[in-house]
Coordinates of C-alpha atoms in Angstrom, one line a residue:
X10 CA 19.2 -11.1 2.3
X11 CA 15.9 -11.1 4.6
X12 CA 14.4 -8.0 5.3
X13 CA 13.7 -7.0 8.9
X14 CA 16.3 -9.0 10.3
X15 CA 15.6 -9.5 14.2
X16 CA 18.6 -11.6 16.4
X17 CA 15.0 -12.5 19.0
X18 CA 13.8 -14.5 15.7
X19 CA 16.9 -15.2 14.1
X20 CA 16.1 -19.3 14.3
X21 CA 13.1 -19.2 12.5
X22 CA 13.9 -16.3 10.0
X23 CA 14.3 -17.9 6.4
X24 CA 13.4 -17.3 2.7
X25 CA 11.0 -19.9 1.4
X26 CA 11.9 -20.8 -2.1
X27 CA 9.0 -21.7 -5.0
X28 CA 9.2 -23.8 -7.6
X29 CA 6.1 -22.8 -9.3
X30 CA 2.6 -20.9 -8.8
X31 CA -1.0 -20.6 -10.5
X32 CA -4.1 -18.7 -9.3
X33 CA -3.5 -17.5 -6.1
X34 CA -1.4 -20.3 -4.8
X35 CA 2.6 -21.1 -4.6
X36 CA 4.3 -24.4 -4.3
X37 CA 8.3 -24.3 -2.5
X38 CA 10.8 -26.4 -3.1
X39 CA 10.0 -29.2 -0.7
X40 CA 6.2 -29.4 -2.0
X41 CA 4.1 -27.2 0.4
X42 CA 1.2 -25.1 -1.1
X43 CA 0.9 -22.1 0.4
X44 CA -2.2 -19.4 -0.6
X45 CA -0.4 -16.1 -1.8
X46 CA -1.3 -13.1 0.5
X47 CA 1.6 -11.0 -0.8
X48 CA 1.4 -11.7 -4.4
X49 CA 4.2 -9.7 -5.7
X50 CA 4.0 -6.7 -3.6
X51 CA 1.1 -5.4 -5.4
X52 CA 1.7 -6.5 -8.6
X53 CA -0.5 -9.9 -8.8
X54 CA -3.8 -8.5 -9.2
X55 CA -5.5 -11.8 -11.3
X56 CA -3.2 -14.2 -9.9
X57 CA 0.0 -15.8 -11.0
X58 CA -0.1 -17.5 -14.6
X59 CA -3.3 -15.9 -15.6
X60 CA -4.6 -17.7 -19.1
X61 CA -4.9 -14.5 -21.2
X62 CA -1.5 -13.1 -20.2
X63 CA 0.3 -16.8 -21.0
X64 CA -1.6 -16.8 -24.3
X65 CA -0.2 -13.7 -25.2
X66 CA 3.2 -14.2 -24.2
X67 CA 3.7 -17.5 -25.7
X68 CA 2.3 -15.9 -29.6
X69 CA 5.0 -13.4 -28.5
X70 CA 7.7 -15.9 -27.8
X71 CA 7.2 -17.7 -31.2
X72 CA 7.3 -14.3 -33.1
X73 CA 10.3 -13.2 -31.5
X74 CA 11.3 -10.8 -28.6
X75 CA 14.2 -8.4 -30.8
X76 CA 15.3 -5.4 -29.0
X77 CA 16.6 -2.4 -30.6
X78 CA 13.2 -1.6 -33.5
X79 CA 10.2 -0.2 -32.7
X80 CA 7.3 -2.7 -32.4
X81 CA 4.5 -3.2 -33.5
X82 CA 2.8 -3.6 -29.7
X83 CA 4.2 -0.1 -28.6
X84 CA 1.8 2.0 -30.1
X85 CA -1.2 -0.5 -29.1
X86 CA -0.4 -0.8 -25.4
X87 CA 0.1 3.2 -25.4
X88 CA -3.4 3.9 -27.0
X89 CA -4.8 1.0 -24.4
X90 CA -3.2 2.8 -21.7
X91 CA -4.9 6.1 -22.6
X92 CA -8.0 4.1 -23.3
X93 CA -8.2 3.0 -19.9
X94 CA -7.0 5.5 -17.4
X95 CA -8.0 8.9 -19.8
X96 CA -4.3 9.8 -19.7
X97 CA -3.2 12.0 -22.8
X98 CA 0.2 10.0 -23.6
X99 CA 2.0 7.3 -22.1
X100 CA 5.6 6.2 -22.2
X101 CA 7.1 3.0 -21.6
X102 CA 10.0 1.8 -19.4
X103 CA 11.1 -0.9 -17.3
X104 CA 10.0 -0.1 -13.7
X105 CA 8.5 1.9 -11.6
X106 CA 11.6 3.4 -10.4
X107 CA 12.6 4.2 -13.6
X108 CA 9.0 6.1 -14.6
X109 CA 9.6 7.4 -11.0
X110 CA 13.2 9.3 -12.5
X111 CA 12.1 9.8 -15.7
X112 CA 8.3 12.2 -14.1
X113 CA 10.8 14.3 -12.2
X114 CA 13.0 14.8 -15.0
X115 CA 10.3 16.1 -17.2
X116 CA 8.9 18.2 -14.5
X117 CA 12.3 20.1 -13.9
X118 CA 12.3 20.2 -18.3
X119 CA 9.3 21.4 -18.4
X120 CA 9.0 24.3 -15.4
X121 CA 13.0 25.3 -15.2
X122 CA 13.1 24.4 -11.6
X123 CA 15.0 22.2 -9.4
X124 CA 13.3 21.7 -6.0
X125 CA 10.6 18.3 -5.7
X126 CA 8.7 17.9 -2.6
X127 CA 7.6 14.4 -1.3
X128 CA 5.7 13.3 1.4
X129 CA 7.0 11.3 4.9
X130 CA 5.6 7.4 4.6
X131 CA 5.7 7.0 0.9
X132 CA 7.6 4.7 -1.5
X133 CA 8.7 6.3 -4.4
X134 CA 11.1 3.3 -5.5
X135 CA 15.4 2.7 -5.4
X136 CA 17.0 6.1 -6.8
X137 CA 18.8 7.7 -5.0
X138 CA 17.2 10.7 -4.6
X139 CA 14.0 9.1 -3.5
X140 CA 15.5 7.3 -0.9
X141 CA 15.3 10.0 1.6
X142 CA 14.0 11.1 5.3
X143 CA 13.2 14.5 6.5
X144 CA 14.7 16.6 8.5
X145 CA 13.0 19.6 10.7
X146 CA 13.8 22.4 8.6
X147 CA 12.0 19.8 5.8
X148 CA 15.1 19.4 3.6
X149 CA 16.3 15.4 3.1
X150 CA 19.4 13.5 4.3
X151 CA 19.8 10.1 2.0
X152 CA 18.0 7.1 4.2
X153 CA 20.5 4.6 3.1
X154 CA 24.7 4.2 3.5
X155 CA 25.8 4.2 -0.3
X156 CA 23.8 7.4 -0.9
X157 CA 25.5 10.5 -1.6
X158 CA 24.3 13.5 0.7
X159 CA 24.0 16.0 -2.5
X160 CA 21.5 13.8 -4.5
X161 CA 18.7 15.0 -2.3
X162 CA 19.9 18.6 -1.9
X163 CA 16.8 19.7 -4.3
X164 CA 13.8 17.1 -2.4
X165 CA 12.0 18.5 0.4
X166 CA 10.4 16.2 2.6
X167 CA 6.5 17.3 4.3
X168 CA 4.0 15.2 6.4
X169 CA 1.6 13.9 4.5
X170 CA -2.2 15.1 5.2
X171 CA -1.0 17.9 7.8
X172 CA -2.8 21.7 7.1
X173 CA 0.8 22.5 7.8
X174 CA 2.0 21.0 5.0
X175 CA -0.6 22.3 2.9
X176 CA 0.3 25.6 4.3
X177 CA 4.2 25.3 3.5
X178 CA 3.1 24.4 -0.1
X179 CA 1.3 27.8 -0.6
X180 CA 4.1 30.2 0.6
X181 CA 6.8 27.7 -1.4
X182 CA 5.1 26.1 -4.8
X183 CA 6.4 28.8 -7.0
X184 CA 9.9 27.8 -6.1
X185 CA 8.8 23.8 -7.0
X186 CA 9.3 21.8 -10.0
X187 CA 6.7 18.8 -8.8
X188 CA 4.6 17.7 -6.1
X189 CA 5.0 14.0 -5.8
X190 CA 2.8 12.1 -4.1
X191 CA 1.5 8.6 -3.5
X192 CA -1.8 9.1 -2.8
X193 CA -2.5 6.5 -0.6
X194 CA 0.7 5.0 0.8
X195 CA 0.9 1.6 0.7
X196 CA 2.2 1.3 4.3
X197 CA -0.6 3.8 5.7
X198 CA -3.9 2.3 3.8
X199 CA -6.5 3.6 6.0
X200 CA -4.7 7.2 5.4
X201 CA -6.8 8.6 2.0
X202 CA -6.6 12.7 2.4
X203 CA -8.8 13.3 -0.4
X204 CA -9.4 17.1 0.9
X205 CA -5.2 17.7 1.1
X206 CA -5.4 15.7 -2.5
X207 CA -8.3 18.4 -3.8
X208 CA -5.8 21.1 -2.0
X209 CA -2.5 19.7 -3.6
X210 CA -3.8 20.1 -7.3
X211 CA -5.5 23.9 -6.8
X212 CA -1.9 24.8 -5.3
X213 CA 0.5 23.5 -7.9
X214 CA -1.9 24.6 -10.6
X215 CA -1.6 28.0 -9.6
X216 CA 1.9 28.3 -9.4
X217 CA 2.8 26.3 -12.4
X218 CA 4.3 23.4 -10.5
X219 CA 3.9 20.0 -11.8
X220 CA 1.4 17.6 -9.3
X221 CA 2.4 14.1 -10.0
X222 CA 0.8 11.1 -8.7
X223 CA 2.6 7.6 -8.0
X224 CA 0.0 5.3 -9.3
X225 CA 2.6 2.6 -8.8
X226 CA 0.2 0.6 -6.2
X227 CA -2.3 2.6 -6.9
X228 CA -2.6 2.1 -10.3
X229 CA -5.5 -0.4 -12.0
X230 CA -5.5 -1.7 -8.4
X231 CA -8.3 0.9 -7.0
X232 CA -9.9 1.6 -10.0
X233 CA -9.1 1.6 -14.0
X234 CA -8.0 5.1 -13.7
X235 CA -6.1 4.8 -9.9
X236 CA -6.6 6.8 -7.3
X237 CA -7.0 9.9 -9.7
X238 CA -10.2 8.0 -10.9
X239 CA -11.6 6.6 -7.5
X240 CA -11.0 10.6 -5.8
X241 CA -11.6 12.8 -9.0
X242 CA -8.7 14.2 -9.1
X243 CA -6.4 14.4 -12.5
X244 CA -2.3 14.8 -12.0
X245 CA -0.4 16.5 -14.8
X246 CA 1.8 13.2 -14.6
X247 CA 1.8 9.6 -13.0
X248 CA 3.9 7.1 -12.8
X249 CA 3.0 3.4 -12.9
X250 CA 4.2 -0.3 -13.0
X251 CA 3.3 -3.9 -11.4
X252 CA -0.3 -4.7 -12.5
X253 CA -0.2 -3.0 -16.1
X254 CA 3.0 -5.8 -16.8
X255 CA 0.9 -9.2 -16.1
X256 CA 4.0 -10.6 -14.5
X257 CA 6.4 -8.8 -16.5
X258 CA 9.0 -5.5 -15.4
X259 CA 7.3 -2.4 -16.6
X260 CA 6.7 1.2 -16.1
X261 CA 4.6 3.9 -17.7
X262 CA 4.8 7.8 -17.4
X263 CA 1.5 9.0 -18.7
X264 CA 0.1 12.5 -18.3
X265 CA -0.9 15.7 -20.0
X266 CA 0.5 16.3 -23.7
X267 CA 2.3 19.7 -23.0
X268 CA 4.3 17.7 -20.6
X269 CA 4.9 14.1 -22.2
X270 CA 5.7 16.5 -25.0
X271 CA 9.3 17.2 -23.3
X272 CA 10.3 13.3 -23.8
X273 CA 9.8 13.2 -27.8
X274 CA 9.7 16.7 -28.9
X275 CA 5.7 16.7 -29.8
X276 CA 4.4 16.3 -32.9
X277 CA 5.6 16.8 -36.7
X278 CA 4.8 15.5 -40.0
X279 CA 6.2 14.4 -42.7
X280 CA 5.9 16.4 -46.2
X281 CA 6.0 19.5 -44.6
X282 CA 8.4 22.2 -42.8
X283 CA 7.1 20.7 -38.7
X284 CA 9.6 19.8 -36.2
X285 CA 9.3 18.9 -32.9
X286 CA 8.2 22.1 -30.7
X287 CA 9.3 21.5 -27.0
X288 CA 12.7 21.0 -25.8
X289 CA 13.6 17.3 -25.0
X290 CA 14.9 15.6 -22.1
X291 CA 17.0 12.4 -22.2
X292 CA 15.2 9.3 -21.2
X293 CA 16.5 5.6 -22.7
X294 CA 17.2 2.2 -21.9
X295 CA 17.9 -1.0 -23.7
X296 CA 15.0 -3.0 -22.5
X297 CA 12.6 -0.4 -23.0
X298 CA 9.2 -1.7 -24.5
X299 CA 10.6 -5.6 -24.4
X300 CA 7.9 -7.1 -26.9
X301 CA 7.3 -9.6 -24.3
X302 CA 6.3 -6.8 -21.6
X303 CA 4.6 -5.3 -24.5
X304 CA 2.3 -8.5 -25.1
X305 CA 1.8 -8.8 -21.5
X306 CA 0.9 -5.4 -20.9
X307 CA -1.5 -5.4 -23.8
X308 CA -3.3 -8.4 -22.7
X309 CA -3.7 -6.8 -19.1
X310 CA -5.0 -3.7 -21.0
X311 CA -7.6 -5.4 -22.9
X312 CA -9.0 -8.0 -20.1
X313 CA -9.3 -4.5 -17.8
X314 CA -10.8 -2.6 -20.3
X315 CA -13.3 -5.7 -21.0
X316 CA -14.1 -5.9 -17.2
X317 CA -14.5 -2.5 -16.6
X318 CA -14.5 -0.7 -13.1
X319 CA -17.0 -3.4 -11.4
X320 CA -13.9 -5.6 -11.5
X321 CA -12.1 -3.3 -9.3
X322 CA -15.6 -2.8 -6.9
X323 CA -16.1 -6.6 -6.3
X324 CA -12.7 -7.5 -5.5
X325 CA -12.3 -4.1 -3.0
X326 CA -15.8 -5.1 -1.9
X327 CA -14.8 -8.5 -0.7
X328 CA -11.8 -7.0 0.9
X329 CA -13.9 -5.0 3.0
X330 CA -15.8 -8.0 4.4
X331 CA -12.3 -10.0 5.3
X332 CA -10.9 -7.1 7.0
X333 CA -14.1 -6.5 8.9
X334 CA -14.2 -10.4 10.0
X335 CA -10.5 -10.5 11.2
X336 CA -11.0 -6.8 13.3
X337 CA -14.4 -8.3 14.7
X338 CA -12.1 -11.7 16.2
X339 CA -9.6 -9.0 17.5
X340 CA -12.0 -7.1 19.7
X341 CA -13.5 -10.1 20.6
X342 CA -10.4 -11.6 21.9
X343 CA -9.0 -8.6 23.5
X344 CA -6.0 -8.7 20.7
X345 CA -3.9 -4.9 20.7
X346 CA -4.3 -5.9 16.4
X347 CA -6.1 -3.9 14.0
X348 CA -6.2 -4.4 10.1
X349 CA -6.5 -1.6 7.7
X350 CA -7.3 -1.7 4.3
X351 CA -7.7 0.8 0.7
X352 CA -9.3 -1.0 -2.3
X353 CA -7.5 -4.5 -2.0
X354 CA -4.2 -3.2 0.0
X355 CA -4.2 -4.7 3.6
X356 CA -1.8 -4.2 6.5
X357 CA -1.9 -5.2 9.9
X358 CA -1.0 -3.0 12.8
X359 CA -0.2 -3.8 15.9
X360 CA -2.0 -1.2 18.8
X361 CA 0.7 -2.3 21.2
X362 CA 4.6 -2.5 21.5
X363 CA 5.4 -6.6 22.6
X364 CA 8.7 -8.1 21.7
X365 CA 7.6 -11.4 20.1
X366 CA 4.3 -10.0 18.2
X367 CA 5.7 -10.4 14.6
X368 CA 5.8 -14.3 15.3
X369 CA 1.9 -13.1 14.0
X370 CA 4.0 -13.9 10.6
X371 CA 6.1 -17.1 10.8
X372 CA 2.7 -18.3 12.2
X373 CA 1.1 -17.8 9.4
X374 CA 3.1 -18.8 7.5
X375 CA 3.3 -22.2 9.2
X376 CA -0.2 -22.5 8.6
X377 CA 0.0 -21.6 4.6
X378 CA 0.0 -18.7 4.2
X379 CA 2.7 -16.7 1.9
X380 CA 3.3 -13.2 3.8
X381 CA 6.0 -11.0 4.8
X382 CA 6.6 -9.4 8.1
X383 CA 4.7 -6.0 8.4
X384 CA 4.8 -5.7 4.5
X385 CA 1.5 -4.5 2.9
X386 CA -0.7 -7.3 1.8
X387 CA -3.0 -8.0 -1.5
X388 CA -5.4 -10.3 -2.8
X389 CA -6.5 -10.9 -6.0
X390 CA -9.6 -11.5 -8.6
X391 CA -7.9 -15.5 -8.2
X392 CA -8.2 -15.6 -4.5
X393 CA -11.3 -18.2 -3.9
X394 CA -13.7 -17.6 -1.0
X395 CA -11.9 -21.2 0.0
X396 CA -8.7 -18.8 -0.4
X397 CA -10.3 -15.9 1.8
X398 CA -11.2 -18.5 4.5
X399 CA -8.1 -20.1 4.7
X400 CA -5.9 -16.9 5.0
X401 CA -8.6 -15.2 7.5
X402 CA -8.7 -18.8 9.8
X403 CA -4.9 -18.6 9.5
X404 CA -5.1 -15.0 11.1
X405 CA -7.3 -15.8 13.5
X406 CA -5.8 -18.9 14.7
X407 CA -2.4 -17.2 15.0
X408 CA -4.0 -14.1 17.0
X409 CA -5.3 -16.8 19.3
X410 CA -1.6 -18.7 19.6
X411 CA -0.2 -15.7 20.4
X412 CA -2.6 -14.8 23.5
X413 CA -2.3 -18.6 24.7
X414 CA 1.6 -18.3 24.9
X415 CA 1.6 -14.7 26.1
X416 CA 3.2 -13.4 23.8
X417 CA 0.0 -10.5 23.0
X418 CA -2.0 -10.1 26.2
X419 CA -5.8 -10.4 27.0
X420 CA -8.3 -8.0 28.7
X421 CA -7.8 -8.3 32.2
X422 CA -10.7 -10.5 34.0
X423 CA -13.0 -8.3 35.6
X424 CA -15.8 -9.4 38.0
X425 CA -18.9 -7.5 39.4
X426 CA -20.9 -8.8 42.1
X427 CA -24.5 -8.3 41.2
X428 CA -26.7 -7.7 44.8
X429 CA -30.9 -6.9 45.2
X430 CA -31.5 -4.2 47.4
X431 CA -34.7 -6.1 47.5
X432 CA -33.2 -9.2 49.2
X433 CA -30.8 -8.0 52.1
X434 CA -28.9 -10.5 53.7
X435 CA -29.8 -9.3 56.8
X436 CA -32.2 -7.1 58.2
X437 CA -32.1 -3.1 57.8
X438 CA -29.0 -3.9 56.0
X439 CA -28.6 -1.0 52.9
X440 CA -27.1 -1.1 49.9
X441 CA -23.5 1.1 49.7
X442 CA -20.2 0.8 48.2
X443 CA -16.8 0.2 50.2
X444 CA -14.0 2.1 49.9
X445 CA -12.6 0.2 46.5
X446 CA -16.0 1.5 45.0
X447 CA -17.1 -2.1 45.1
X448 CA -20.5 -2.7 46.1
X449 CA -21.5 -4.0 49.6
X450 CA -23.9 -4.3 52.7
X451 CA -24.3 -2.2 55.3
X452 CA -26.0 -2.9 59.1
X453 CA -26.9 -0.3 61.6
X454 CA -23.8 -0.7 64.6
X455 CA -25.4 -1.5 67.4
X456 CA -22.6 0.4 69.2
X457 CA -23.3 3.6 67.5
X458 CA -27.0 4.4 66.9
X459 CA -27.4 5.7 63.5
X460 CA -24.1 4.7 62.3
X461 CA -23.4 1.4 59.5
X462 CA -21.1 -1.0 59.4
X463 CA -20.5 -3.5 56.2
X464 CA -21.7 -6.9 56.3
X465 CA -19.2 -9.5 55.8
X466 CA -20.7 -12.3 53.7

C-alpha cells in the first residue's frame, strides 16, 4: 500500500525498503544512505539505535521477555513516568490507539456519560470510533468504508480553536463524558490555541466532564511534561506512545488518581478489611507491559529525566533556525511554499494549488532525503548540523527544480523605468504618467498652445 496514491505520479510512486539504520540515517536495500526527516512518524526523537536503549534491551533479551507475570520493570517505568511528566498514575499498553480507547473508556466509567467531543484536523489513532468527520449539525459519520455508522453515534465533531466551539462546549459539557483533544495537531503545527486550551479545562472542570489531552506527538517531544507542560495547562487524562518506547510499540494512559482509579479499583492493603473503592472498567491485552517495551521505555525515562527540559529547548531551538532558513529561500525565490513548525514537528504547506507540486517529495527524496508526501516531519537530538544542511539544501534545491521546470511559478518580472525631472529629454518637456500609469514625458503641442503631448523616446 502507498499512501496518497496519485495516477499523475503513479511512475515514480514506490516504497523504499531499509535494510538497516543508526543516528539519524537509513540505508535501503540497494545501498543508498538517506538522512531520516520522518523518523517514525514522531516517534524517533534520539535517533534510530540509540546506545542506551540497545543496552537495555539486549540485558533484557538475556533475562528473558515472558509474558503473562507481572515484572519487575512495570512498577519502575510507572514511577519514571510520573517522575517525569507529574502525572499521578500511569498505565501501560501497546499503542497509542489503544491508550486512545482505553482514556475514553474511563471517562464514560467514571462520569456515567456517553457523548466524547473531538476536534476537526486531529489524529486520535485506528478505532473505529476515532476515525470520524463532522457533519454540520457537529455529529460524526465514520471517515473510512469498513466502519460501522453507529460506532460514532456518541462523538461529536467541533472546529478546533473557533469561539464557536468554545461556545457549543458551554451550553453542552454537562451532557459530555470527555473533551479530547490534541493540542497541537500534528498536521496543523503553527496552530497552538493556548487561550481555547486555558478555556477547554475551566469548562469541563465545571461541569464534571473529563479534559483529555493526546500527548501521542506531543508527548516528551515539546517538553518532558508535553504540551500540558510547555502551555501550563494539566488534563485529568492523556494518552501517549512513540517516544516513551525507544523503538518499541507502547502506550501509556496517565492522569489524575480518582480517574486511573477506575482501571484497578484503587488502593487496598493487605492485613486489613480494604478493597478496591471505585468501580472498574475492563482494559487487557496479551502484550501488555512486554519486558522488552518495558526496558526500552525505562531507558527513555531515565536518559530524559537525566537531560532535563534543555534537551527539549535546544533541539526545538534548532528547529526554529531551519525552518526560518528554508521560508527565507522561499520568499526569496518567489516559491507559493511556506514551512511550519511546533517544537521539532515540521510540515510544509503549499500557498498555491499546482498539479505537479508534490514532486517537492520524490525530489527530495532523490537527493537523500527519507520523507513522505505532505506527512508531518521530525528531527531528532541525532540529526548533525551536516544532517540539517543536507536536508535544508535538499529543500532548497528541489524548490528551485520545481520553478526551473514550471511546475511552481515565479513572481512575474516587473520593470520600472527610472527618469530625472532634472534631465528632460527635451526642452519644457514635464514629467507625467500615461494612461497605463507608467511614467513618461510630456512636450507643449505646438498645435495646441498650452496643451502636452508625450514624448516618444
Amino acid at each position: 500500500m502507498v499512501n496518497g496514491f496519485k495516477p499523475l505520479l503513479k511512475e515514480i510512486t514506490y516504497q523504499i525498503v531499509m535494510e538497516r539504520s543508526k543516528g539519524a540515517h537509513l540505508t535501503d536495500l540497494d545501498g543508498n544512505d538517506y538522512v531520516d526527516a520522518l523518523n517514525g512518524f514522531g516517534m524517533s526523537l534520539f535517533g534510530w539505535q540509540p546506545d542506551f536503549v540497545l543496552d537495555a534491551v539486549r540485558t533484557q533479551l538475556d533475562a528473558g521477555y515472558e509474558i503473562g507475570p507481572q515484572h519487575v520493570l512495570a512498577g519502575e517505568v510507572a514511577e519514571l513516568f510520573c517522575d517525569v511528566t507529574g502525572n499521578d498514575r500511569a498505565a501501560l499498553c501497546n499503542t497509542g490507539s489503544e491508550a486512545v480507547l482505553g482514556a475514553l473508556r474511563i471517562a464514560r466509567t467514571v462520569t456515567g456519560r456517553d457523548t466524547v467531543v473531538v476536534f476537526s484536523g486531529a489524529y486520535h489513532g485506528i478505532i473505529d470510533e476515532m476515525i470520524v468527520r463532522g457533519t454540520r449539525t457537529h455529529r460524526a459519520v465514520p471517515a473510512a468504508p469498513g466502519i460501522l455508522r453507529n460506532t460514532a453515534e456518541h462523538v461529536v465533531v467541533l472546529d478546533y480553536g473557533t469561539a464557536e466551539s468554545a461556545q457549543w462546549l458551554r451550553e453542552h459539557a454537562d451532557e459530555l463524558a470527555a473533551v479530547l483533544v490534541e493540542p497541537v495537531q500534528s498536521r496543523r503545527p503553527d496552530f497552538q490555541p493556548v487561550e481555547f486550551l486555558k478555556d477547554l479545562r475551566a469548562i469541563t472542570a465545571a461541569s464534571g466532564a473529563l479534559l483529555v489531552f493526546d500527548e501521542v506527538v506531543t508527548g516528551f517531544r515539546a517538553h518532558p511534561a508535553g504540551a500540558q507542560g510547555m502551555f501550563g495547562i494539566q488534563a485529568d487524562l492523556a494518552t501517549y506512545g512513540k517516544v516513551v518506547g525507544g523503538g518499541f510499540p507502547i502506550g501509556v494512559i496517565a492522569g489524575k488518581r480518582d480517574y486511573m482509579d477506575a482501571l484497578d479499583g484503587g488502593d487496598w492493603r493487605f492485613g486489613d478489611d480494604s478493597v478496591p473503592t471505585v468501580g472498574v472498567t475492563y482494559f487487557a491485552g496479551t502484550f501488555v507491559r512486554h519486558p522488552l517495551a518495558l526496558a526500552a521505555a525505562a531507558a527513555v525515562l531515565k536518559h530524559l529525566k537525566a537531560q532535563g527540559p534543555e534537551l527539549q529547548a535546544r533541539l526545538n531551538q534548532r528547529i526554529g533556525a531551519f525552518v526560518g532558513d528554508l521560508n527565507r529561500h522561499c520568499a526569496a525565490v518567489g516559491a507559493p511554499v511556506e514551512v511550519r513548525h511546533f517544537a521539532s514537528v515540521w510540515k510544509t504547506f503549499f500557498l498555491e494549488d499546482h498539479p505537479l507540486q508534490d514532486l517537492l517529495f520524490a525530489m527530495m527524496r532523490s537527493r537523500g532525503v527519507h520523507i513522505l508526501d505532505n506527512f508531518p516531519c521530525f528531527f531528532t537530538t541525532a540529526h548533525s548540523e551536516a544532517d540539517f544542511a543536507r536536508i535544508g539544501d535538499a529543500f532548497k534545491a528541489s524548490i528551485d527544480e520545481l520553478q526551473d521546470s514550471g511546475f511552481l511559478p515565479r513572481p512575474k518580472a516587473t520593470t520600472q523605468t527610472v527618469m530625472d525631472s532634472s534631465a528632460p529629454k527635451i526642452a519644457g518637456a514635464r514629467l507625467g504618467r500615461d494612461p497605463q500609469g507608467q511614467p513618461a514625458w510630456y512636450a507643449p503641442d505646438p498645435e495646441a498652445p498650452g496643451q502636452y503631448v508625450k514624448v516618444e523616446v
